[in-house]
mmCIF file of C-alpha atoms and ligand atoms in Angstrom:
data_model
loop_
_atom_site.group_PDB
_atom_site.id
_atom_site.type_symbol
_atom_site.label_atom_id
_atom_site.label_comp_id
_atom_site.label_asym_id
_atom_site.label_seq_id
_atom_site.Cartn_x
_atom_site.Cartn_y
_atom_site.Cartn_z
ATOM 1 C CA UNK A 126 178.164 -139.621 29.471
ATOM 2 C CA UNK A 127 181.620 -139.040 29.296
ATOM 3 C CA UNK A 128 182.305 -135.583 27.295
ATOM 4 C CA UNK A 129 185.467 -135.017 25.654
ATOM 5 C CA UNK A 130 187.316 -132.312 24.395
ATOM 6 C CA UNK A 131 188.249 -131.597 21.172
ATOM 7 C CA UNK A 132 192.211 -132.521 20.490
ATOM 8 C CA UNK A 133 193.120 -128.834 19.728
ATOM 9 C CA UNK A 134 191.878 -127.560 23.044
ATOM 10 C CA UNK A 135 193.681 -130.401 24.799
ATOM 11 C CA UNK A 136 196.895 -129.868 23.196
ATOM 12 C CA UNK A 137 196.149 -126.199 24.570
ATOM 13 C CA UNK A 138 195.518 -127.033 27.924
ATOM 14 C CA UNK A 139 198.989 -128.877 28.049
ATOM 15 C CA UNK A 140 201.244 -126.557 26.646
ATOM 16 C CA UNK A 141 199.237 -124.278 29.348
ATOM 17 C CA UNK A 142 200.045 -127.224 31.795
ATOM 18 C CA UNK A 143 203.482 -127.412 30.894
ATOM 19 C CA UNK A 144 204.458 -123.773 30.486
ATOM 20 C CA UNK A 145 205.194 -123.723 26.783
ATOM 21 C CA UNK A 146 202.460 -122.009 25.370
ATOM 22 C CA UNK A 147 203.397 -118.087 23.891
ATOM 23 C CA UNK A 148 204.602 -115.502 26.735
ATOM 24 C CA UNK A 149 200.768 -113.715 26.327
ATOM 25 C CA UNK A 150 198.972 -116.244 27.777
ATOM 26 C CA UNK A 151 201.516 -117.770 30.733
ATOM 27 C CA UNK A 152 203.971 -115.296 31.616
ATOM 28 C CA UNK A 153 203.717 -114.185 35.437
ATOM 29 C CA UNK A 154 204.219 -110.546 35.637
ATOM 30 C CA UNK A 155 207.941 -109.878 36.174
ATOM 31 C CA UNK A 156 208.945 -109.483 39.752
ATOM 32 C CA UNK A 157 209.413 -105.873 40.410
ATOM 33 C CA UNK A 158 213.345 -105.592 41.118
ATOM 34 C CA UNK A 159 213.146 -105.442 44.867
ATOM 35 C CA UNK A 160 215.208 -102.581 45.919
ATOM 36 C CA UNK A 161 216.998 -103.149 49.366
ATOM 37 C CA UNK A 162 216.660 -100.167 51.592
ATOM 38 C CA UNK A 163 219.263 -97.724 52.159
ATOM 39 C CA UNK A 164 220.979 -97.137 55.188
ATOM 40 C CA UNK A 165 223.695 -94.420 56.100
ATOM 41 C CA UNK A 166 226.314 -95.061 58.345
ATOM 42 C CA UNK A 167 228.057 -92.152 60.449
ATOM 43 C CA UNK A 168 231.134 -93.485 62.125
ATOM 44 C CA UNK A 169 232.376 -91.349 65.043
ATOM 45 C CA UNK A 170 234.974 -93.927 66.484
ATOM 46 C CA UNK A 171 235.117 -96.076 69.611
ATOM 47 C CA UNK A 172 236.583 -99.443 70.583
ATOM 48 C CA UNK A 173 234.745 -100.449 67.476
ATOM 49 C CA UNK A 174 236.988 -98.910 65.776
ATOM 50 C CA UNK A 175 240.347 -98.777 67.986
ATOM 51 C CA UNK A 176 242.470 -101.669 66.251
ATOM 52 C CA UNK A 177 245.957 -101.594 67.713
ATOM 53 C CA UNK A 178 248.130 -99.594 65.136
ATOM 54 C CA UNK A 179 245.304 -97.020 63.161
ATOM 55 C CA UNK A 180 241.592 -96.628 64.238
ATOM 56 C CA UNK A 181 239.440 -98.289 61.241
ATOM 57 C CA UNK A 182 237.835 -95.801 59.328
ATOM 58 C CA UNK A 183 234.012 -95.533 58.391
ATOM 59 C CA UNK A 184 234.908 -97.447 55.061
ATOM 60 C CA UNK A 185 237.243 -99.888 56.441
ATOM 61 C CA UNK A 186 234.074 -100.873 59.009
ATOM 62 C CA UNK A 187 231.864 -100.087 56.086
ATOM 63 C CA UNK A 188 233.530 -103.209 54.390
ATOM 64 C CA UNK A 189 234.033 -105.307 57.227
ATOM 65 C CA UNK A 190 230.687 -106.619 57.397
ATOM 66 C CA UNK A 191 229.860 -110.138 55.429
ATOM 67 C CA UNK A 192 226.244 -110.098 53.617
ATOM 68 C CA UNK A 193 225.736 -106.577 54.376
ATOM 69 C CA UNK A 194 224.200 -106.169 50.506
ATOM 70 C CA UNK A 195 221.513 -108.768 51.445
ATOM 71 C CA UNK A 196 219.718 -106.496 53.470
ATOM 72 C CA UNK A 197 220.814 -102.752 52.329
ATOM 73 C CA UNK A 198 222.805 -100.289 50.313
ATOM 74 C CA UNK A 199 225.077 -98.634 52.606
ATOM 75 C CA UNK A 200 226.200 -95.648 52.384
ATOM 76 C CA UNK A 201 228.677 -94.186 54.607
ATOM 77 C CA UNK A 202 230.744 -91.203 56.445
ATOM 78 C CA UNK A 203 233.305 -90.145 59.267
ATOM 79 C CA UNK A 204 231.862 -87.855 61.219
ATOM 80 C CA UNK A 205 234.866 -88.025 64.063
ATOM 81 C CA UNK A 206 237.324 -91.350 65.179
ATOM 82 C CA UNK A 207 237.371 -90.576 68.775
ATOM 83 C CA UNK A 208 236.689 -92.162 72.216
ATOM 84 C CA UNK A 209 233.291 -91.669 72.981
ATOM 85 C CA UNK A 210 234.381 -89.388 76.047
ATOM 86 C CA UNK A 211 235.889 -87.244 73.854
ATOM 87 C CA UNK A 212 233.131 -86.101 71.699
ATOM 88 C CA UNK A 213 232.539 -82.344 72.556
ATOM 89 C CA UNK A 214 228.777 -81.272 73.191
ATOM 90 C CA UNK A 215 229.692 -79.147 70.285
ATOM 91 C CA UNK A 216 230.399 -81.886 68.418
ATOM 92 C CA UNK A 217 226.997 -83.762 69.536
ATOM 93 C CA UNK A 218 225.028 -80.619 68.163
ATOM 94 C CA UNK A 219 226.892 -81.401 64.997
ATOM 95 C CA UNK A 220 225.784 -84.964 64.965
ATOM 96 C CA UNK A 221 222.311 -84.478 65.650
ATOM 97 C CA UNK A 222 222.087 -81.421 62.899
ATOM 98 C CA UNK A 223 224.029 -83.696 60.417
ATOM 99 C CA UNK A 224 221.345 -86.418 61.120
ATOM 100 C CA UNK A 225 218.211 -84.517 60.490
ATOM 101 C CA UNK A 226 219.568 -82.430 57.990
ATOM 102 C CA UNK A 227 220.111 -86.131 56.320
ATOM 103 C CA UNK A 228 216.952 -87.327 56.871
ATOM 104 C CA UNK A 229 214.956 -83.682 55.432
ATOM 105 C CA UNK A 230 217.258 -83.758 52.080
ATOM 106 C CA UNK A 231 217.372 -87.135 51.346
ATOM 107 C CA UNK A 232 214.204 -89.161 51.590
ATOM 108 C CA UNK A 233 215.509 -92.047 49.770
ATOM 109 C CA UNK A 234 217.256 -93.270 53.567
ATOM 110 C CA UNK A 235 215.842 -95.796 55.545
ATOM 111 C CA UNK A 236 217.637 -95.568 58.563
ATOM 112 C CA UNK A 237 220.791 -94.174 60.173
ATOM 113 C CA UNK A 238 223.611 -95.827 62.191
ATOM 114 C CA UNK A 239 226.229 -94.360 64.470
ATOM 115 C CA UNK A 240 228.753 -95.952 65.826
ATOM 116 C CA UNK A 241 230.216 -94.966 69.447
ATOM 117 C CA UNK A 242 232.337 -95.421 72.054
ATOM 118 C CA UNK A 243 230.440 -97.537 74.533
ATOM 119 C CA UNK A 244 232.128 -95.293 77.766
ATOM 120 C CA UNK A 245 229.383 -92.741 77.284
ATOM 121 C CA UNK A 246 227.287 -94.002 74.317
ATOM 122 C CA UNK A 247 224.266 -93.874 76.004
ATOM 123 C CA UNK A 248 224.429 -90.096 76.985
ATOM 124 C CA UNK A 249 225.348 -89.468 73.004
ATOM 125 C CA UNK A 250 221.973 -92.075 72.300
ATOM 126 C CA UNK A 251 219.645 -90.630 74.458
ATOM 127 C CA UNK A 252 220.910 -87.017 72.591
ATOM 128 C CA UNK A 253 219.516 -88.339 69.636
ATOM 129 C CA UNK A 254 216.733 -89.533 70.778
ATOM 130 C CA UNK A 255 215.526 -86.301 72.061
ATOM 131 C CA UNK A 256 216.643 -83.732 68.878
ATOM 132 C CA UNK A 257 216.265 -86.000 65.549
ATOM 133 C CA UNK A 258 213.205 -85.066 64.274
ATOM 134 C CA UNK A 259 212.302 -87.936 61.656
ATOM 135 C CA UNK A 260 209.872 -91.076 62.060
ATOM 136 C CA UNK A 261 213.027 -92.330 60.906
ATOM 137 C CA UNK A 262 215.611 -94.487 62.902
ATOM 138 C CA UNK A 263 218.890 -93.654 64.651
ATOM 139 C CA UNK A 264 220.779 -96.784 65.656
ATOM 140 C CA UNK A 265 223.434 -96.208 68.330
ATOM 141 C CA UNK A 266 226.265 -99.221 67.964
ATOM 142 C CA UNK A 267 229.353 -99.765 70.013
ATOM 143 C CA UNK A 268 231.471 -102.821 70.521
ATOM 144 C CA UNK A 269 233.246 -103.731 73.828
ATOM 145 C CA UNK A 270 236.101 -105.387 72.292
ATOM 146 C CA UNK A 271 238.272 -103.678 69.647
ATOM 147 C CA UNK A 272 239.222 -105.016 66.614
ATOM 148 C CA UNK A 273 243.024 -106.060 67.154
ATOM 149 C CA UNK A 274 241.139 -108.381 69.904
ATOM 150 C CA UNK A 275 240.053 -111.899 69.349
ATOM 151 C CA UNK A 276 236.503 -112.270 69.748
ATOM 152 C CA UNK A 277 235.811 -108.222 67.971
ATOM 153 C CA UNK A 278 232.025 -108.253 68.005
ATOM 154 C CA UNK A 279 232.018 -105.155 66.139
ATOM 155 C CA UNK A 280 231.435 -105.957 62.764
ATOM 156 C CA UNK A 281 228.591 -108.337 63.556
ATOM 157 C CA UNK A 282 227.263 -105.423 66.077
ATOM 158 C CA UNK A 283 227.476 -103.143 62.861
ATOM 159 C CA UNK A 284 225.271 -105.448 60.597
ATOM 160 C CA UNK A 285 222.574 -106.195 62.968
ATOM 161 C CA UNK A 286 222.963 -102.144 63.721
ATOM 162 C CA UNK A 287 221.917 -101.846 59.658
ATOM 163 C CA UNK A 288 219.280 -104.584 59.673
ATOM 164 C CA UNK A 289 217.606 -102.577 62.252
ATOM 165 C CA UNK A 290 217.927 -99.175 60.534
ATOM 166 C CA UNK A 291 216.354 -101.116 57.361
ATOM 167 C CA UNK A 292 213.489 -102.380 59.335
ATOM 168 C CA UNK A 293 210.594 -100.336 58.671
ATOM 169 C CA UNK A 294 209.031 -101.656 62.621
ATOM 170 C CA UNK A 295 212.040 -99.508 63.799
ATOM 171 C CA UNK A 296 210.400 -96.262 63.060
ATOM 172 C CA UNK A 297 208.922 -93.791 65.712
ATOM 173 C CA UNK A 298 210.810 -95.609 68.690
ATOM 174 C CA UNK A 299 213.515 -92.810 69.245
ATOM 175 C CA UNK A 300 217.343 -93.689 68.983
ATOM 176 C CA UNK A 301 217.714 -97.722 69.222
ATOM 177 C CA UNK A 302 221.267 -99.157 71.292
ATOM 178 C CA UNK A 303 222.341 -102.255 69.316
ATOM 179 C CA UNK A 304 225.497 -104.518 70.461
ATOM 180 C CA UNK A 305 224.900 -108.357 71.763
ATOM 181 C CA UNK A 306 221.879 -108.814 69.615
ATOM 182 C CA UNK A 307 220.012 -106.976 71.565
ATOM 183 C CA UNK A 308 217.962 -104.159 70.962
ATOM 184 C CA UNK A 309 217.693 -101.520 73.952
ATOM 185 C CA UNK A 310 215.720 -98.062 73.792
ATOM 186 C CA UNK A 311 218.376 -94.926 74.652
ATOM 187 C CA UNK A 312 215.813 -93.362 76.607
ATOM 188 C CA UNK A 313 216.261 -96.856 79.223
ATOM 189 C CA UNK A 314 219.422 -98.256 78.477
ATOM 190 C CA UNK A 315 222.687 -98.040 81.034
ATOM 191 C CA UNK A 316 226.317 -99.548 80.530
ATOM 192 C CA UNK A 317 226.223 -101.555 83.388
ATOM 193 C CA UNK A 318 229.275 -103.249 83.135
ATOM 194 C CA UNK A 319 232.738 -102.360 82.206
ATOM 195 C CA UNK A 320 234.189 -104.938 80.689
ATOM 196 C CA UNK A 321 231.263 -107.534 79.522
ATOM 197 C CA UNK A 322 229.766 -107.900 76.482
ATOM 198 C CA UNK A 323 225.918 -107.547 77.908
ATOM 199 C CA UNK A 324 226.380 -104.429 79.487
ATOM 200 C CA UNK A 325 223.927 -102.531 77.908
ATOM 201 C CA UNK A 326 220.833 -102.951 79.766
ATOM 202 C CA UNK A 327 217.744 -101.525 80.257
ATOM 203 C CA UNK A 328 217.135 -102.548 83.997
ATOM 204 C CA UNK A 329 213.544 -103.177 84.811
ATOM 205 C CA UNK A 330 212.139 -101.637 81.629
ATOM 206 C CA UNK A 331 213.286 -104.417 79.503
ATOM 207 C CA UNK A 332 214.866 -104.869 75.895
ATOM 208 C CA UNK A 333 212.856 -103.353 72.839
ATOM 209 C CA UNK A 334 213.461 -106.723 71.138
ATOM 210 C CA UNK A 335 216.288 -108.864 69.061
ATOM 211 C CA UNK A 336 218.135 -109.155 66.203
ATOM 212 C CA UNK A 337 217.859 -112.861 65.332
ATOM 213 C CA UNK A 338 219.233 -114.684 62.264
ATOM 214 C CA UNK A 339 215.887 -114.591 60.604
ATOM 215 C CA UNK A 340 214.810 -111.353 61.784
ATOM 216 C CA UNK A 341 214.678 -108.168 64.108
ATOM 217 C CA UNK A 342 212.159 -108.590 66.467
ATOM 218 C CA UNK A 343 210.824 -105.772 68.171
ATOM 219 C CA UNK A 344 208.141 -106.929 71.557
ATOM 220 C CA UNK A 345 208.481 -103.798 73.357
ATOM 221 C CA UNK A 346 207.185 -100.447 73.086
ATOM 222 C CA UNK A 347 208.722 -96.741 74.115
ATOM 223 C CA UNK A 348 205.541 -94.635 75.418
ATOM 224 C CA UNK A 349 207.643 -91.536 75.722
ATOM 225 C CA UNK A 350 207.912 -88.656 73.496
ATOM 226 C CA UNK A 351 210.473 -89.772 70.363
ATOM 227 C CA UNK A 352 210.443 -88.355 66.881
ATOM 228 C CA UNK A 353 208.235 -86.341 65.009
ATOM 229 C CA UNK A 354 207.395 -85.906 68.443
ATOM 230 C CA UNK A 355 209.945 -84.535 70.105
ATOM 231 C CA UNK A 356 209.722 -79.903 71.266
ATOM 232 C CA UNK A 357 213.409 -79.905 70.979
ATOM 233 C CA UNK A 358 214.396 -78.292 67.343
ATOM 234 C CA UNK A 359 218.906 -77.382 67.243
ATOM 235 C CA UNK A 360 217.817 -75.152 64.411
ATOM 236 C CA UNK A 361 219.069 -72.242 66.741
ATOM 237 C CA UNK A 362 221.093 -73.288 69.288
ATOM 238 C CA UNK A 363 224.524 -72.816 68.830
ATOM 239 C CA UNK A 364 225.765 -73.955 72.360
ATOM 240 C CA UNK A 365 224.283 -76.244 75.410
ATOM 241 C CA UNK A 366 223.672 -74.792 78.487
ATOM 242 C CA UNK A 367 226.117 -75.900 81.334
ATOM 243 C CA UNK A 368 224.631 -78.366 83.291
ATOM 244 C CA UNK A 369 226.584 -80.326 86.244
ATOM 245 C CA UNK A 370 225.746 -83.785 88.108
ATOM 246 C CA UNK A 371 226.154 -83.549 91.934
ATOM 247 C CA UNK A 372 226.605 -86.781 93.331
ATOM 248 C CA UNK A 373 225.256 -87.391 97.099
ATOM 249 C CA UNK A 374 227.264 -89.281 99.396
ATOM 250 C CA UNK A 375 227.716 -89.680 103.151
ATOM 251 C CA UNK A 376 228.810 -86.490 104.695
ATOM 252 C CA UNK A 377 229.321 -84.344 101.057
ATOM 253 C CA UNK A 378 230.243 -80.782 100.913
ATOM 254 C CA UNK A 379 227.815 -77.599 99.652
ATOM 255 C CA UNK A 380 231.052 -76.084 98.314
ATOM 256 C CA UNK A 381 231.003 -78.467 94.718
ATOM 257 C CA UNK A 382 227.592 -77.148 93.849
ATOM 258 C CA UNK A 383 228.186 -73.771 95.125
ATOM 259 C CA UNK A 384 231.296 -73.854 92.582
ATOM 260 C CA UNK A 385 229.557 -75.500 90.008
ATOM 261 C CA UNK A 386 226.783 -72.272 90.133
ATOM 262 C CA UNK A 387 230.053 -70.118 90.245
ATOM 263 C CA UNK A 388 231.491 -71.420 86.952
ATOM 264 C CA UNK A 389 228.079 -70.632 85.275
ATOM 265 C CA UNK A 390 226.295 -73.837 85.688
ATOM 266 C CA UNK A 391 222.357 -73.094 84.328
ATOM 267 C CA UNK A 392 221.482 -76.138 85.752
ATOM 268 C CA UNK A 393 222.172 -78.630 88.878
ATOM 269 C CA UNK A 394 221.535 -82.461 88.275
ATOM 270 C CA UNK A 395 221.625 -83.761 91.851
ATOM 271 C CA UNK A 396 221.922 -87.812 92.127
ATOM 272 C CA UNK A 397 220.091 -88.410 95.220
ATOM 273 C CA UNK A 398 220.374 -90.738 97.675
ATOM 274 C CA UNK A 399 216.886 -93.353 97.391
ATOM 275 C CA UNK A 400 213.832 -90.798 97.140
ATOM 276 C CA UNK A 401 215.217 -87.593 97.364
ATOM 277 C CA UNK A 402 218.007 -87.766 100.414
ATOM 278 C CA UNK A 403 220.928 -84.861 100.434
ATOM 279 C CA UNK A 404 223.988 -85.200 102.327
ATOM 280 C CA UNK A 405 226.757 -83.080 104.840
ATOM 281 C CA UNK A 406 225.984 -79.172 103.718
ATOM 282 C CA UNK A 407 224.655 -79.969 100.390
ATOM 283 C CA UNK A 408 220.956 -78.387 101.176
ATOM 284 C CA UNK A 409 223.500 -75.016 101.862
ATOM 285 C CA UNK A 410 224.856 -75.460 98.196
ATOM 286 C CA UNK A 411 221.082 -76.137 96.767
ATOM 287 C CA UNK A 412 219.814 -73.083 98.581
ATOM 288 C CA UNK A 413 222.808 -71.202 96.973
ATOM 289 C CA UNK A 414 221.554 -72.297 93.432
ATOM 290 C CA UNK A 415 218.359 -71.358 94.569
ATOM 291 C CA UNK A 416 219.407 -68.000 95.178
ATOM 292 C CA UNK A 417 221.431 -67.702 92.195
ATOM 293 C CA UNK A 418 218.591 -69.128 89.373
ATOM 294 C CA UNK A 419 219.982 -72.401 88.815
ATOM 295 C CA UNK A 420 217.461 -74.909 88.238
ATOM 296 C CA UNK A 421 218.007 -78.115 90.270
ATOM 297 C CA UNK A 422 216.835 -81.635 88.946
ATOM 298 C CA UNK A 423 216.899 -84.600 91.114
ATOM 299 C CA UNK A 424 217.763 -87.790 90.121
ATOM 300 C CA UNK A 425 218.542 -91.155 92.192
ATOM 301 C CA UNK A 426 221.745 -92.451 92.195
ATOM 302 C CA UNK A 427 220.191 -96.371 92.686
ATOM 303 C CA UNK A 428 220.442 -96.532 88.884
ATOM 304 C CA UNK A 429 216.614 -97.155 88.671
ATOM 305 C CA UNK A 430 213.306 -95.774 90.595
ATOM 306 C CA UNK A 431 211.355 -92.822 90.388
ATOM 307 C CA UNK A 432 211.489 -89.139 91.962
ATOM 308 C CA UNK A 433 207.991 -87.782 91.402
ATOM 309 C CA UNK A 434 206.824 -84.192 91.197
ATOM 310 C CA UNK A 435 205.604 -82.388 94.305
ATOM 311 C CA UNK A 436 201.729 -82.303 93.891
ATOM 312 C CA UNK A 437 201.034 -79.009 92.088
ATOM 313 C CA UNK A 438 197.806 -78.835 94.105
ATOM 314 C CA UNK A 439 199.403 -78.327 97.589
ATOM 315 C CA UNK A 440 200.055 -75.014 98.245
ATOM 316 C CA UNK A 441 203.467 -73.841 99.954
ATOM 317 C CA UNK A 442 202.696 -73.644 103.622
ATOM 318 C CA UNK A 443 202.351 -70.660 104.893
ATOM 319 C CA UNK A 444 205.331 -70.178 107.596
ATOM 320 C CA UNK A 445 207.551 -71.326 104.612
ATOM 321 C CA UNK A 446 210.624 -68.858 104.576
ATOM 322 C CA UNK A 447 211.314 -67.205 101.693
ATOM 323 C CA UNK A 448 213.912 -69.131 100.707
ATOM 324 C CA UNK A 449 212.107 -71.964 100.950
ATOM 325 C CA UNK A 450 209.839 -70.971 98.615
ATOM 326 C CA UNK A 451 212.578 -69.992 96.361
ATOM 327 C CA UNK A 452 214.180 -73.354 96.471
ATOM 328 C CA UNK A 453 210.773 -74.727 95.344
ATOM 329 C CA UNK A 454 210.848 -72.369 92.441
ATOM 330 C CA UNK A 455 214.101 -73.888 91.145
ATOM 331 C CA UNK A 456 213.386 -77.932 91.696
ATOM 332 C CA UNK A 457 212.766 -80.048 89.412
ATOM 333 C CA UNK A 458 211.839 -83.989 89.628
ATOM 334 C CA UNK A 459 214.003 -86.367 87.434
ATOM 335 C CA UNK A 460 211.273 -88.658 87.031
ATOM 336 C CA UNK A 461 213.150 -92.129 86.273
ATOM 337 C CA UNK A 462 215.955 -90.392 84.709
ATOM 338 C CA UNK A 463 219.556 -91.153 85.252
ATOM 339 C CA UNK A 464 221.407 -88.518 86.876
ATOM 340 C CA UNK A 465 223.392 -88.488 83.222
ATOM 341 C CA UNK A 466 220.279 -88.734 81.239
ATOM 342 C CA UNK A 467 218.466 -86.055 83.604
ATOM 343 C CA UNK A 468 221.598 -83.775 82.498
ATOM 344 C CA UNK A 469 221.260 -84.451 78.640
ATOM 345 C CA UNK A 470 217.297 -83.519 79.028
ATOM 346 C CA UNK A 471 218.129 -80.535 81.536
ATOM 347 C CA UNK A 472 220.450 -79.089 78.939
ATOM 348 C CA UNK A 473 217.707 -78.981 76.523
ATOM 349 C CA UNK A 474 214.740 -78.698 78.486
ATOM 350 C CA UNK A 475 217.012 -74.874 79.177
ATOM 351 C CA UNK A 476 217.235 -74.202 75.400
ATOM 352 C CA UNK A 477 213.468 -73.931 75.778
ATOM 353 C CA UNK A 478 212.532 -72.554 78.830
ATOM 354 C CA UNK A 479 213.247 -71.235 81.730
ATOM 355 C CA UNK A 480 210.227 -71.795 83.746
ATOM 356 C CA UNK A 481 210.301 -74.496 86.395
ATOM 357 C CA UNK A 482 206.516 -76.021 85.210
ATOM 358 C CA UNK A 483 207.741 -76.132 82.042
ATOM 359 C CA UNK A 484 210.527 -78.035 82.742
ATOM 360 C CA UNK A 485 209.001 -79.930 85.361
ATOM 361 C CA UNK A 486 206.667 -81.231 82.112
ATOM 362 C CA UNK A 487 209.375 -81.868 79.971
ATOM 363 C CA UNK A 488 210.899 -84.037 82.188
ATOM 364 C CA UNK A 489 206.981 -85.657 82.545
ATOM 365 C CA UNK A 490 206.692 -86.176 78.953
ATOM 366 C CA UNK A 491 210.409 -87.612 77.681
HETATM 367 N N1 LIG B 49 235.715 -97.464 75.344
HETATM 368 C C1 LIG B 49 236.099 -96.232 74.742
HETATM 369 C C2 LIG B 49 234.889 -95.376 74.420
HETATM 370 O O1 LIG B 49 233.856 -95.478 74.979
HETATM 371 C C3 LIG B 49 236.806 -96.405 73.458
HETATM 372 C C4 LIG B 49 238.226 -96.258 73.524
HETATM 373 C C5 LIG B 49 238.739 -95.581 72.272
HETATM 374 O O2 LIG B 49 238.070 -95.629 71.248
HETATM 375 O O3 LIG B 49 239.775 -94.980 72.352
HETATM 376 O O4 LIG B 49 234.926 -94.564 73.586
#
């Protein structure tokens, strides 16, 4: 038998149905205003900013990005409008102090973006990576043509440089490179051409994802030390260490390092031929530094590879001379560090210690 239902309750049942009944029995809760997250924007300068005539300030790039206000509220400042090379390491303790004293008073950002020169962005990167001290992301952008040039990728560079400082996945994965849609680590990542617009590349170690038109997709992970993380705190250091880069090459002179340990270099960054190979009288200059307390890194000029640690556990034969010994006391192995990158994490690796284990396990850990 059929049942029916009384007229009232079907009349009741199609305003329900038809969304006119009274707002206290139909209306959806009201969508909580979304709030977009906020990213700050430091601008330092950089082809990104080098239009023929004026540099573009941090307001003028600020505004040259389309749609930015569909994915954050930007906020913005010039920190410096200079060639990358120009930045002084005094000015790089500036930037990193700026950045986390950002991040401890003002918990409402999301993410931070620099923009660079490209010349030496990746030492500046890899900076930040080791001393900003927030789960929080720094986002390194450059743009290899400038903005007087047909083709400027800079702007575009800049937005997908904020969508990743809005993205909550970028969090606890250092300082992030972003030009060419692609999303590089600074810890890996080398300009490895001059003049092309892929030249930031992380060699063998890969991307740590893309910046797509949907979304920024992250497929990589950084195993290193980043972040919260990271032993190296600027609170007190007013000045970096000097630390030099050697190069090796067929037949080189001693006398460079000799004068680099002369000038007050604290620390020797040695780019190696493959494994470990020294040149001409360079093992005179390294036993000078030696002699002198100057810490001695090597790194391999091949642009990728390792230079692992002596074992610990072998002891230093016996008939070794004492200077010898001494020479051990003062090397260090760059691990897979660039000779440029081995100097950035020499310089602070020396604002903490001055003992060659411990610096030996920095360079293990970062
Ligand atoms: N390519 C240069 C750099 O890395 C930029 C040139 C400039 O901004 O003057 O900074």
């Amino acid at each position: 038998m059929t049942r029916l239902f009384p007229p009232t309750l079907l009349l009741a049942m199609a305003l329900l149905c038809s969304g006119l009944a009274g707002p206290s029995l139909l209306a959806q809760p009201a969508p909580a205003a979304v709030t977009l997250p906020r990213v700050h924007f430091v601008a330092t300068g950089g082809t990104i900013s080098n239009r023929d005539g004026g540099r573009l300030t941090a307001e003028e790039l600020a505004k040259s990005m389309p749609g930015v206000e569909r994915y954050a509220r930007l906020t913005f400042e010039q920190f410096a409008n200079v060639a990358s090379s120009e930045l002084s390491l005094a000015q790089w303790l500036g930037l990193a102090k700026r950045i986390n004293a950002l991040y401890a008073s003002d918990k409402d950002i999301a993410g931070v973006v620099v923009t660079s020169g490209t010349d030496t962005l990746e030492e500046t990167a890899f900076f930040l990576h080791l001393t900003v001290r927030d789960p929080r992301p720094v986002v390194v952008v450059g743009s290899m043509r400038n903005p007087s040039t047909l083709g400027y990728e800079g702007a575009a560079n800049l937005l997908e440089g904020v969508r990743v400082a809005a993205d909550p996945a970028a969090r606890n994965k250092g300082a992030l490179v972003v030009l060419n849609d692609e999303i590089n680590s600074a810890r890996n990542v080398t300009k490895t051409d001059a003049l092309r617009l892929q030249t930031f590349r992380s060699r063998e170690y890969g991307q740590l994802g893309v910046v797509d038109r949907d979304r920024v997709v992250f497929f990589n992970q950084i195993t290193q030390r980043t972040n919260e993380r990271t032993e190296f705190d600027l609170a007190n250091v007013a000045e970096l260490p000097r630390v030099d880069v050697i190069m090796v090459y067929q037949g080189a002179s001693g006398d460079l390092i000799k004068a680099a340990v002369d000038n007050g270099a604290k620390g020797i960054v040695i780019a190696v031929a493959g494994a470990g190979a020294t040149s001409g009288t360079q093992q005179e200059g390294l036993a000078y530094a030696a002699e002198k307390g100057v810490f001695v890194v090597s790194s391999t000029r091949t642009g990728s590879g390792r230079i692992a640690p002596p074992r610990s556990d072998l002891p230093v034969a016996a008939q070794a001379t004492e200077a010898q010994r001494r020479r051990r006391m003062f090397s260090v192995a760059g691990e897979d560090h660039t000779p440029v990158k081995a100097r950035v994490l020499l310089m602070l690796a020396l604002t903490r210690s001055s003992d060659r284990a411990e610096i030996q396990r920095i360079f293990s850990e970062y």
